[in-house]
Coordinates of C-alpha atoms in Angstrom, one line a residue:
X16 CA 58.6 11.2 -32.6
X17 CA 55.8 10.6 -35.3
X18 CA 55.1 7.7 -33.5
X19 CA 55.0 9.5 -30.1
X20 CA 52.4 11.5 -31.6
X21 CA 50.3 9.6 -33.0
X22 CA 50.1 6.9 -29.9
X23 CA 49.0 10.8 -27.9
X24 CA 46.8 10.8 -30.9
X25 CA 45.3 7.8 -30.1
X26 CA 45.0 8.7 -25.7
X27 CA 43.3 11.8 -26.4
X28 CA 40.6 10.6 -29.5
X29 CA 40.3 7.3 -27.2
X30 CA 39.4 9.7 -24.0
X31 CA 36.5 12.1 -25.8
X32 CA 34.8 8.5 -27.0
X33 CA 34.9 7.2 -23.1
X34 CA 33.8 11.4 -22.4
X35 CA 30.7 10.9 -25.2
X36 CA 30.2 6.9 -23.9
X37 CA 29.6 8.3 -20.8
X38 CA 26.8 11.1 -22.0
X39 CA 25.2 7.9 -24.2
X40 CA 24.7 5.7 -21.2
X41 CA 22.8 9.2 -18.6
X42 CA 20.7 10.0 -21.2
X43 CA 19.5 6.6 -21.7
X44 CA 19.5 6.0 -18.1
X45 CA 16.8 8.6 -18.1
X46 CA 13.6 7.3 -18.0
X47 CA 9.9 8.5 -18.5
X48 CA 6.7 6.9 -18.1
X49 CA 3.1 8.3 -18.5
X50 CA 0.1 6.1 -16.8
X51 CA -3.9 7.1 -16.4
X52 CA -5.8 6.7 -13.0
X53 CA -8.5 5.5 -14.5
X54 CA -8.6 3.6 -17.9
X55 CA -12.5 3.4 -17.4
X56 CA -15.2 6.4 -17.5
X57 CA -18.3 7.9 -18.2
X58 CA -18.6 10.5 -20.7
X59 CA -18.9 13.5 -18.6
X60 CA -16.3 12.2 -16.0
X61 CA -11.9 13.0 -16.0
X62 CA -9.2 10.4 -15.6
X63 CA -5.8 11.8 -14.4
X64 CA -2.6 11.4 -16.7
X65 CA 0.1 11.2 -14.8
X66 CA 3.8 11.9 -16.1
X67 CA 7.5 11.1 -14.6
X68 CA 10.8 11.7 -15.9
X69 CA 14.1 11.9 -14.3
X70 CA 15.5 14.4 -16.9
X71 CA 16.7 17.9 -15.4
X72 CA 13.8 20.6 -16.8
X73 CA 12.3 18.6 -18.6
X74 CA 8.6 19.2 -19.1
X75 CA 5.6 17.6 -21.3
X76 CA 4.1 19.0 -23.8
X77 CA 0.6 18.7 -23.4
X78 CA -1.0 19.8 -26.9
X79 CA -1.1 16.6 -28.6
X80 CA -3.8 16.4 -26.1
X81 CA -6.6 19.3 -27.4
X82 CA -7.1 17.4 -30.1
X83 CA -9.7 15.0 -28.0
X84 CA -9.5 15.9 -24.4
X85 CA -10.7 19.3 -22.6
X86 CA -7.6 19.4 -20.0
X87 CA -7.3 21.3 -16.6
X88 CA -5.9 20.7 -13.1
X89 CA -2.1 20.5 -13.9
X90 CA -0.3 20.0 -10.7
X91 CA 3.2 19.3 -10.8
X92 CA 5.5 18.0 -7.7
X93 CA 9.9 17.5 -8.2
X94 CA 11.5 15.2 -5.8
X95 CA 15.5 14.7 -5.7
X96 CA 17.6 11.4 -4.1
X97 CA 20.6 10.0 -4.0
X98 CA 21.2 6.4 -6.3
X99 CA 23.7 4.5 -6.7
X100 CA 25.6 7.4 -5.3
X101 CA 23.9 9.3 -8.5
X102 CA 22.1 13.0 -7.7
X103 CA 18.3 12.4 -9.6
X104 CA 15.7 14.3 -10.3
X105 CA 12.7 13.4 -10.8
X106 CA 9.4 14.9 -11.4
X107 CA 5.8 13.6 -11.6
X108 CA 2.9 16.1 -14.0
X109 CA -1.2 15.7 -14.0
X110 CA -3.8 17.4 -15.7
X111 CA -7.0 15.9 -15.6
X112 CA -8.1 15.2 -18.9
X113 CA -11.9 15.2 -19.7
X114 CA -13.2 13.2 -22.5
X115 CA -15.0 15.5 -25.5
X116 CA -16.9 11.9 -26.9
X117 CA -17.3 8.6 -26.5
X118 CA -15.9 5.0 -27.5
X119 CA -12.1 3.5 -27.3
X120 CA -9.8 6.9 -27.0
X121 CA -6.0 7.1 -27.5
X122 CA -3.9 9.7 -25.7
X123 CA -1.0 10.5 -27.7
X124 CA 2.5 9.6 -26.9
X125 CA 4.3 13.1 -25.2
X126 CA 7.2 14.9 -26.2
X127 CA 9.1 15.4 -22.1
X128 CA 13.1 16.5 -23.7
X129 CA 14.2 14.1 -25.6
X130 CA 11.9 11.2 -24.8
X131 CA 8.5 10.3 -25.5
X132 CA 6.2 8.8 -24.4
X133 CA 4.1 5.4 -25.4
X134 CA 0.1 5.7 -26.3
X135 CA -2.6 5.1 -23.9
X136 CA -5.9 3.5 -24.4
X137 CA -8.9 5.4 -22.5
X138 CA -12.5 3.6 -22.9
X139 CA -15.2 5.8 -22.6
X140 CA -18.9 4.5 -21.9
X141 CA -22.1 7.0 -23.0
X142 CA -22.6 8.9 -19.8
X143 CA -23.9 7.6 -16.3
X144 CA -27.3 8.0 -14.9
X145 CA -26.8 9.6 -11.7
X146 CA -29.9 10.7 -9.4
X147 CA -28.5 14.6 -7.9
X148 CA -30.6 14.3 -5.3
X149 CA -32.7 17.5 -5.9
X150 CA -29.9 19.6 -5.8
X151 CA -28.5 18.8 -3.3
X152 CA -24.7 19.8 -2.8
X153 CA -23.5 16.5 -2.1
X154 CA -24.8 13.4 -1.3
X155 CA -23.5 10.0 -1.6
X156 CA -23.5 6.4 -3.7
X157 CA -22.8 3.2 -3.3
X158 CA -22.8 0.0 -6.0
X159 CA -21.9 -3.7 -4.6
X160 CA -21.0 -5.5 -7.4
X161 CA -23.3 -8.8 -6.1
X162 CA -26.4 -8.9 -4.2
X163 CA -26.4 -12.7 -3.6
X164 CA -22.3 -13.5 -3.0
X165 CA -21.6 -17.4 -1.8
X166 CA -19.4 -17.0 1.7
X167 CA -16.9 -15.5 2.1
X168 CA -16.7 -14.9 -1.5
X169 CA -15.2 -11.6 -1.8
X170 CA -17.5 -8.4 -3.0
X171 CA -16.5 -5.6 -4.4
X172 CA -18.2 -2.5 -3.2
X173 CA -17.2 1.6 -4.9
X174 CA -18.4 3.9 -2.3
X175 CA -19.2 7.9 -4.2
X176 CA -18.9 10.8 -2.4
X177 CA -19.9 14.7 -4.7
X178 CA -19.8 17.6 -3.6
X179 CA -20.3 20.5 -5.3
X180 CA -19.2 22.6 -4.0
X181 CA -15.4 22.5 -2.7
X182 CA -14.0 21.6 0.4
X183 CA -11.7 22.7 3.5
X184 CA -12.5 20.1 5.4
X185 CA -14.3 17.4 5.9
X186 CA -14.3 13.6 6.8
X187 CA -15.8 10.0 4.6
X188 CA -16.5 7.0 7.7
X189 CA -18.1 3.9 6.1
X190 CA -19.2 1.7 9.5
X191 CA -18.3 -2.4 8.8
X192 CA -21.7 -4.3 8.6
X193 CA -21.9 -7.2 11.5
X194 CA -20.9 -10.7 9.8
X195 CA -19.0 -9.7 7.1
X196 CA -15.3 -8.7 7.1
X197 CA -14.6 -4.9 5.4
X198 CA -11.1 -3.5 4.2
X199 CA -10.1 -1.5 2.0
X200 CA -8.7 -1.4 -1.7
X201 CA -6.0 1.5 -3.0
X202 CA -6.3 4.6 -2.9
X203 CA -9.2 6.9 -3.4
X204 CA -9.6 8.3 -7.0
X205 CA -10.7 11.7 -7.4
X206 CA -13.0 13.2 -10.1
X207 CA -15.5 15.4 -11.9
X208 CA -19.0 14.7 -12.9
X209 CA -21.6 16.4 -14.5
X210 CA -25.2 16.2 -13.4
X211 CA -28.0 17.2 -15.0
X212 CA -25.9 20.5 -15.4
X213 CA -23.7 20.7 -12.3
X214 CA -20.9 19.9 -12.2
X215 CA -19.1 17.7 -9.6
X216 CA -15.9 16.5 -7.9
X217 CA -16.4 12.9 -7.1
X218 CA -13.8 10.8 -4.7
X219 CA -14.6 7.4 -4.9
X220 CA -13.6 4.7 -2.2
X221 CA -13.2 0.5 -3.0
X222 CA -13.8 -1.8 -0.6
X223 CA -14.2 -5.6 0.1
X224 CA -16.4 -7.0 1.7
X225 CA -15.9 -11.3 2.8
X226 CA -19.4 -12.4 3.9
X227 CA -18.7 -14.5 6.8
X228 CA -21.9 -16.7 7.3
X229 CA -24.8 -17.3 4.9
X230 CA -27.9 -15.4 5.3
X231 CA -28.8 -11.2 5.2
X232 CA -25.9 -9.5 5.0
X233 CA -27.2 -5.3 5.8
X234 CA -25.0 -2.7 4.1
X235 CA -25.0 0.4 6.8
X236 CA -25.0 3.7 4.7
X237 CA -21.7 5.8 4.4
X238 CA -21.8 9.6 6.8
X239 CA -20.2 12.6 5.6
X240 CA -19.2 15.6 7.7
X241 CA -17.3 18.7 6.0
X242 CA -17.3 22.6 5.7
X243 CA -17.2 24.4 2.7
X244 CA -15.7 26.9 1.1
X245 CA -18.5 30.2 1.6
X246 CA -21.4 30.0 3.9
X247 CA -25.0 31.3 2.5
X248 CA -26.6 28.2 0.0
X249 CA -26.1 26.0 3.4
X250 CA -27.1 28.2 5.7
X251 CA -30.9 27.8 3.5
X252 CA -30.5 24.6 2.9
X253 CA -29.4 22.5 6.3
X254 CA -29.9 25.2 8.7
X255 CA -26.7 23.9 10.7
X256 CA -25.1 27.6 10.3
X257 CA -22.5 28.5 7.8
X258 CA -20.6 26.3 5.8
X259 CA -22.0 23.6 7.1
X260 CA -22.0 20.3 5.4
X261 CA -23.5 16.3 5.8
X262 CA -24.7 13.6 3.5
X263 CA -25.6 10.1 4.5
X264 CA -25.5 7.5 1.9
X265 CA -27.9 4.1 1.9
X266 CA -27.4 0.9 3.8
X267 CA -27.4 -2.0 0.7
X268 CA -29.0 -5.4 1.7
X269 CA -27.0 -8.7 0.6
X270 CA -28.5 -12.2 0.2
X271 CA -25.8 -14.4 1.2
X272 CA -25.5 -17.9 0.4
X273 CA -23.8 -21.6 2.1
X274 CA -20.8 -23.3 0.0
X275 CA -22.4 -25.7 -2.0
X276 CA -21.9 -29.6 -0.7
X277 CA -19.8 -30.3 -3.6
X278 CA -17.5 -27.4 -3.7
X279 CA -13.5 -27.9 -4.3
X280 CA -11.1 -27.6 -0.8
X281 CA -9.4 -25.1 0.5
X282 CA -14.0 -22.9 -0.9
X283 CA -12.7 -20.4 -3.2
X284 CA -15.3 -18.7 -5.1
X285 CA -13.6 -16.4 -8.6
X286 CA -15.4 -15.1 -11.2
X287 CA -12.4 -16.8 -12.9
X288 CA -8.7 -18.1 -13.0
X289 CA -5.9 -17.4 -16.4
X290 CA -2.9 -19.1 -15.2
X291 CA 0.1 -19.2 -17.6
X292 CA 4.2 -20.3 -17.9
X293 CA 6.0 -16.2 -17.5
X294 CA 8.7 -19.5 -17.9
X295 CA 9.4 -22.7 -19.1
X296 CA 12.5 -23.9 -20.1
X297 CA 12.5 -27.3 -22.1
X298 CA 16.2 -28.2 -21.1
X299 CA 17.9 -29.2 -17.8
X300 CA 21.4 -30.5 -16.4
X301 CA 21.7 -32.6 -13.8
X302 CA 22.2 -31.2 -10.6
X303 CA 21.3 -27.8 -12.0
X304 CA 18.2 -25.6 -11.1
X305 CA 15.7 -24.9 -13.8
X306 CA 13.5 -22.2 -13.0
X307 CA 9.9 -22.0 -13.5
X308 CA 7.5 -19.3 -13.1
X309 CA 4.5 -19.2 -12.9
X310 CA 1.4 -16.4 -14.0
X311 CA -2.7 -16.8 -12.2
X312 CA -4.9 -13.3 -12.8
X313 CA -7.4 -14.5 -9.9
X314 CA -10.4 -12.2 -10.3
X315 CA -12.7 -11.6 -7.6
X316 CA -10.4 -12.5 -4.3
X317 CA -7.0 -10.2 -3.0
X318 CA -3.6 -12.3 -1.3
X319 CA -4.9 -13.4 1.6
X320 CA -7.4 -15.4 0.8
X321 CA -5.3 -18.2 -1.8
X322 CA -4.2 -21.0 -1.0
X323 CA -1.1 -21.9 -1.3
X324 CA -0.3 -23.4 -4.9
X325 CA 2.9 -25.6 -4.7
X326 CA 4.3 -27.7 -7.9
X327 CA 2.3 -31.4 -8.1
X328 CA 5.4 -33.8 -6.6
X329 CA 8.1 -35.0 -9.3
X330 CA 9.9 -38.1 -8.9
X331 CA 13.5 -38.3 -10.4
X332 CA 14.0 -34.4 -9.0
X333 CA 13.5 -31.4 -5.9
X334 CA 11.4 -28.6 -6.3
X335 CA 11.9 -25.3 -3.9
X336 CA 9.4 -22.2 -4.3
X337 CA 10.0 -18.9 -3.9
X338 CA 7.2 -16.4 -2.4
X339 CA 5.0 -15.2 -4.2
X340 CA 3.8 -12.1 -5.3
X341 CA 1.4 -10.1 -5.3
X342 CA -0.3 -7.7 -7.9
X343 CA -3.8 -6.2 -6.7
X344 CA -6.3 -3.6 -8.5
X345 CA -9.7 -3.3 -8.7
X346 CA -11.4 -3.9 -11.9
X347 CA -15.4 -4.2 -12.5
X348 CA -16.1 -3.2 -9.6
X349 CA -14.6 -6.0 -7.7
X350 CA -10.5 -7.0 -6.6
X351 CA -8.2 -8.9 -8.5
X352 CA -5.4 -10.2 -7.8
X353 CA -1.8 -11.0 -10.1
X354 CA 0.0 -14.0 -8.2
X355 CA 3.9 -14.8 -10.2
X356 CA 5.4 -17.5 -8.3
X357 CA 8.9 -19.3 -9.5
X358 CA 10.2 -22.8 -8.6
X359 CA 13.2 -23.9 -8.7
X360 CA 13.1 -28.3 -10.4
X361 CA 16.8 -29.6 -9.7
X362 CA 16.6 -33.3 -11.5
X363 CA 18.7 -36.2 -10.4
X364 CA 19.3 -37.8 -12.8
X365 CA 19.6 -37.2 -17.1
X366 CA 16.9 -38.7 -19.6
X367 CA 12.5 -36.8 -19.8
X368 CA 11.9 -35.3 -17.0
X369 CA 8.2 -34.6 -17.2
X370 CA 7.2 -30.9 -15.3
X371 CA 3.4 -30.8 -14.6
X372 CA 1.5 -27.1 -13.7
X373 CA 0.3 -26.4 -10.3
X374 CA -3.5 -26.7 -11.0
X375 CA -6.4 -25.2 -8.6
X376 CA -9.3 -25.4 -8.2
X377 CA -12.0 -23.2 -7.8
X378 CA -15.6 -22.5 -7.4
X379 CA -17.0 -20.9 -10.3
X380 CA -19.6 -18.3 -9.3
X381 CA -21.5 -17.4 -12.1
X382 CA -22.8 -20.9 -13.5
X383 CA -22.6 -22.4 -9.7
X384 CA -19.9 -25.6 -10.9
X385 CA -17.0 -26.1 -10.2
X386 CA -13.3 -25.8 -12.5
X387 CA -9.8 -26.7 -12.7
X388 CA -7.1 -24.4 -14.0
X389 CA -3.3 -24.6 -14.7
X390 CA -1.3 -24.3 -17.4
X391 CA 0.3 -27.6 -19.3
X392 CA 2.9 -29.5 -18.3
X393 CA 6.0 -29.5 -19.7
X394 CA 9.2 -32.0 -21.1
X395 CA 12.4 -30.9 -19.2
X396 CA 15.5 -32.8 -21.7
X397 CA 18.0 -33.5 -18.1
X398 CA 21.5 -33.3 -19.8
X399 CA 24.2 -35.3 -17.9
X400 CA 25.7 -32.4 -14.8
X401 CA 29.2 -32.2 -14.8
X402 CA 30.7 -34.3 -12.1
X403 CA 33.6 -33.4 -10.0
X404 CA 37.5 -35.1 -9.6
X405 CA 36.9 -37.7 -6.9
X406 CA 33.0 -36.1 -5.7
X407 CA 31.5 -39.4 -4.0
X408 CA 28.0 -39.9 -4.8
X409 CA 25.6 -37.9 -3.3
X410 CA 24.1 -41.3 -1.5
X411 CA 26.7 -41.9 -0.1
X412 CA 28.3 -38.4 1.0
X413 CA 23.8 -37.5 2.4
X414 CA 25.1 -41.4 5.1
X415 CA 28.3 -40.4 5.7
X416 CA 27.0 -36.6 7.2
X417 CA 24.5 -38.4 8.6
X418 CA 26.8 -41.2 10.8
X419 CA 29.0 -38.3 11.4
X420 CA 26.5 -35.8 13.1
X421 CA 24.4 -38.7 15.2
X422 CA 28.1 -40.4 16.7
X423 CA 28.8 -36.5 17.1
X424 CA 25.9 -35.8 18.6
X425 CA 26.0 -39.5 20.9
X426 CA 29.4 -37.9 22.0
X427 CA 28.9 -34.2 22.6
X428 CA 25.9 -34.8 24.1
X429 CA 26.7 -35.6 27.7
X430 CA 29.1 -32.9 27.8
X431 CA 26.8 -29.4 26.7
X432 CA 24.2 -29.4 28.6
X433 CA 26.0 -29.1 31.5
X434 CA 27.8 -26.4 30.3
X435 CA 25.3 -24.4 28.9
X436 CA 23.5 -24.8 32.2
X437 CA 26.8 -23.5 33.6
X438 CA 27.2 -20.5 31.6
X439 CA 23.0 -19.6 31.7
X440 CA 23.6 -20.0 36.1
X441 CA 26.8 -17.6 35.7
X442 CA 24.5 -14.8 33.7
X443 CA 22.2 -15.0 35.8
X444 CA 24.0 -14.4 38.9
X445 CA 25.8 -11.6 37.4
X446 CA 22.5 -9.8 36.4
X447 CA 21.1 -10.1 39.7
X448 CA 24.0 -8.2 41.0
X449 CA 24.5 -5.5 39.0
X450 CA 21.2 -5.0 40.2
X451 CA 20.9 -4.8 43.2
X452 CA 24.2 -2.8 42.9
X453 CA 22.3 -0.1 40.8
X454 CA 19.2 -0.8 43.3
X455 CA 21.3 0.9 46.4
X456 CA 22.6 3.6 44.7
X457 CA 18.8 4.8 44.0
X458 CA 16.5 6.1 46.6
X459 CA 13.0 4.5 46.3
X460 CA 10.6 7.1 45.4
X461 CA 6.7 7.3 45.0
X462 CA 6.5 7.1 41.0
X463 CA 5.4 3.9 40.2
X464 CA 3.8 1.5 37.7
X465 CA 3.4 4.8 35.4
X466 CA 1.2 6.8 38.5
X467 CA 3.2 9.5 40.7
X468 CA 1.6 11.1 43.7
X469 CA 1.7 13.9 46.1
X470 CA 3.2 14.3 49.0
X471 CA -0.3 15.1 51.4
X472 CA -2.5 11.5 50.0
X473 CA -3.6 12.7 46.9
X474 CA -5.3 10.7 44.1
X475 CA -2.8 9.2 41.9
X476 CA -2.2 10.8 38.4
X477 CA -2.0 9.6 35.1
X478 CA 2.5 10.4 33.8
X479 CA 1.7 10.5 29.8
X480 CA 4.4 8.3 28.5
X481 CA 7.7 10.7 27.3
X482 CA 7.6 8.8 24.7
X483 CA 4.4 8.9 23.3
X484 CA 4.4 12.3 21.6
X485 CA 7.5 10.8 19.8
X486 CA 5.8 8.2 18.7
X487 CA 3.1 10.2 17.4
X488 CA 5.2 12.3 15.9
X489 CA 7.5 9.3 14.1
X490 CA 3.5 7.9 12.7
X491 CA 2.7 10.8 11.6
X492 CA 6.1 11.0 9.3
X493 CA 5.9 8.1 8.1
X494 CA 2.5 8.1 7.1
X495 CA 3.2 11.6 4.9
X496 CA 5.3 9.0 3.0
X497 CA 3.1 6.0 2.0
X498 CA 0.2 6.4 3.8
X499 CA -3.4 7.2 2.7
X500 CA -4.8 10.5 3.6
X501 CA -6.9 9.4 6.2
X502 CA -4.2 8.0 7.2
X503 CA -2.0 10.9 7.6
X504 CA -5.7 13.3 9.4
X505 CA -5.5 10.2 11.4
X506 CA -2.0 10.6 13.2
X507 CA -2.6 14.5 12.9
X508 CA -5.1 14.2 15.2
X509 CA -3.2 12.0 17.4
X510 CA -0.4 14.5 17.9
X511 CA -2.9 15.7 20.6
X512 CA -3.1 14.0 24.2
X513 CA -5.9 13.4 24.4
X514 CA -6.5 13.0 20.2
X515 CA -8.0 15.9 18.3
X516 CA -11.5 14.9 17.1
X517 CA -10.7 16.5 14.2
X518 CA -7.9 19.0 11.9
X519 CA -9.9 21.9 13.0
X520 CA -9.9 21.2 16.7
X521 CA -6.4 20.3 15.7
X522 CA -4.9 23.7 14.5
X523 CA -7.1 25.7 17.0
X524 CA -4.8 23.7 19.9
X525 CA -1.5 24.6 18.2
X526 CA 0.2 27.2 18.6
X527 CA 2.6 28.0 15.7
X528 CA 0.7 30.0 13.1
X529 CA 2.7 27.9 10.3
X530 CA 1.9 24.4 11.4
X531 CA -1.9 25.7 12.0
X532 CA -1.8 27.7 7.7
X533 CA -0.3 23.6 7.0
X534 CA -2.8 21.9 8.8
X535 CA -5.4 24.7 6.7
X536 CA -3.1 23.2 3.6
X537 CA -4.0 19.8 3.9
X538 CA -7.7 19.4 3.9
X539 CA -8.3 22.3 1.2
X540 CA -6.1 20.1 -1.4
X541 CA -7.4 17.0 0.7
X542 CA -11.5 18.1 -0.2
X543 CA -10.7 20.9 -3.5
X544 CA -8.8 18.7 -5.8
X545 CA -4.8 20.6 -4.9
X546 CA -1.3 19.9 -4.5
X547 CA -2.1 16.9 -1.8
X548 CA 1.6 16.6 -2.8
X549 CA 2.7 19.8 -1.9
X550 CA 0.7 19.5 1.7
X551 CA 2.1 17.1 2.2
X552 CA 5.9 18.1 1.8
X553 CA 4.1 21.3 4.5
X554 CA 3.7 18.8 7.2
X555 CA 6.6 16.7 6.6
X556 CA 8.6 20.4 7.1
X557 CA 6.6 21.9 9.8
X558 CA 6.5 19.1 11.9
X559 CA 9.1 17.7 11.7
X560 CA 10.7 18.4 15.1
X561 CA 7.3 18.0 16.8
X562 CA 3.7 20.2 17.3
X563 CA 3.4 23.2 19.8
X564 CA 0.7 23.8 21.6
X565 CA -0.6 26.8 22.8
X566 CA -1.7 25.7 26.6
X567 CA 0.5 22.5 27.3
X568 CA -1.4 20.7 30.2
X569 CA -0.3 21.5 33.6
X570 CA 1.3 17.9 35.2
X571 CA 0.7 18.2 39.2
X572 CA 3.3 18.6 41.1
X573 CA 5.9 15.4 42.7
X574 CA 6.2 15.5 46.1
X575 CA 9.4 15.1 47.9
X576 CA 10.7 11.1 47.6
X577 CA 10.4 8.5 50.6
X578 CA 13.7 7.6 53.1
X579 CA 15.6 5.1 50.7
X580 CA 15.6 1.7 52.2
X581 CA 18.7 1.1 52.1
X582 CA 20.6 4.3 53.5
X583 CA 24.7 4.5 52.5
X584 CA 26.8 4.4 55.5

């Protein structure tokens, strides 16, 4: 009896220990992290501190920030998802930090429930000198990374819209220059800046410009059109009626230099290249793959500009390279990309194998000279591999396989192609028969090639495809998940047929008050620094089933069909 009781006690203790272990695993899986949207700012500007946690009900303790920062603009968002059969709730919190002094400041670790975030570093430069355009309520700045780039050199272009009053709507457009490609980099960054004692909200947008030919390159100025939350001041300044607001950015001119005669090919103009091995084993086995991982940082380029970076040919080994991975960013006013690539090296025999690092030829735009970068060579000590009993040498296996494939091809080639031709002919005849049967059962009307005509010979009326509205709605749902704010607005305007000129016009066409309110909520969040994730969620909820219009376009009446060509008997 005692033995039974002892065994039962051990079982109960084991079950309690397992329950405690499961609880500990659940706690260990909780993840909390913090990051800054900008880690280099000027004094007087703000940066956003983001904190994400999957601890249910946990909120950050912001008190440690008060020592070096003014904290404002609290926002929060919560999402629920099912991961691996487990319900996970993630919360994202954000605050605007305004440093109280210059220098390198530390954003302290914050307590979030039972977890703590890692401390972060923030560089605060002296206050930026910016002319406020004689007190204008809105103006545009444009910064260029370099004034005399080489042809095909990546040029960083930063656009900043300043506005001193809350906005309810607006659009910022940057025309593309002729003779160069222009591409947006990353998402818009929003912050605030004090200029001559006046508080401005700033929308910063980054571009990459790649000149396609040498000579003079003109970049047109940007254009902003919007509406402010108030009225009287704009009437006096712009004389355009209440609440209207506009600004023009300055044009820029670049002097593009030609490619030097002694430049390496492929042509890759950069500010710098740093290459190293993330993984570089020194021991391996014959017949087994050893993995080498390369990391290379290219200062002044994006992933699409980079050439193929292979390992040099190896004697006595096979090399298999995986597709490269790119991590793009925008630093110091220009794009930067971090490349990561894995190489699998399979030695054929034991011994010592020298694995040279890939060589990257590029042009130093600062020094005007050709450079070559790459990680050092690695010596791989290869041990003898295991050979299965009865296995033939690889050369014999390859020869036998080659001979077998050749024999099979010679013997069966003459019979295979006639059989395939007969099968295709049979399928074609079956398809033609089905089409003929359907053709006899359906009368032929006047609807042809997407055009409808009336029975009295009226002009053709274009018909809207029945799937176009659904495609526009699906496009909106997609960009609401991952798209940029400008993409969301374009998808909203595309819901209407024809597309609305702006969101105010779209709202005027909508019949549902909830949909009009969701559009207004998006506009306020977009231009006044509100809860943009919440506005996205509101748009998803209201437009999930499509848009409701006040005046649906009337479709032309359809006349009677013509008699069928093949009447039924």
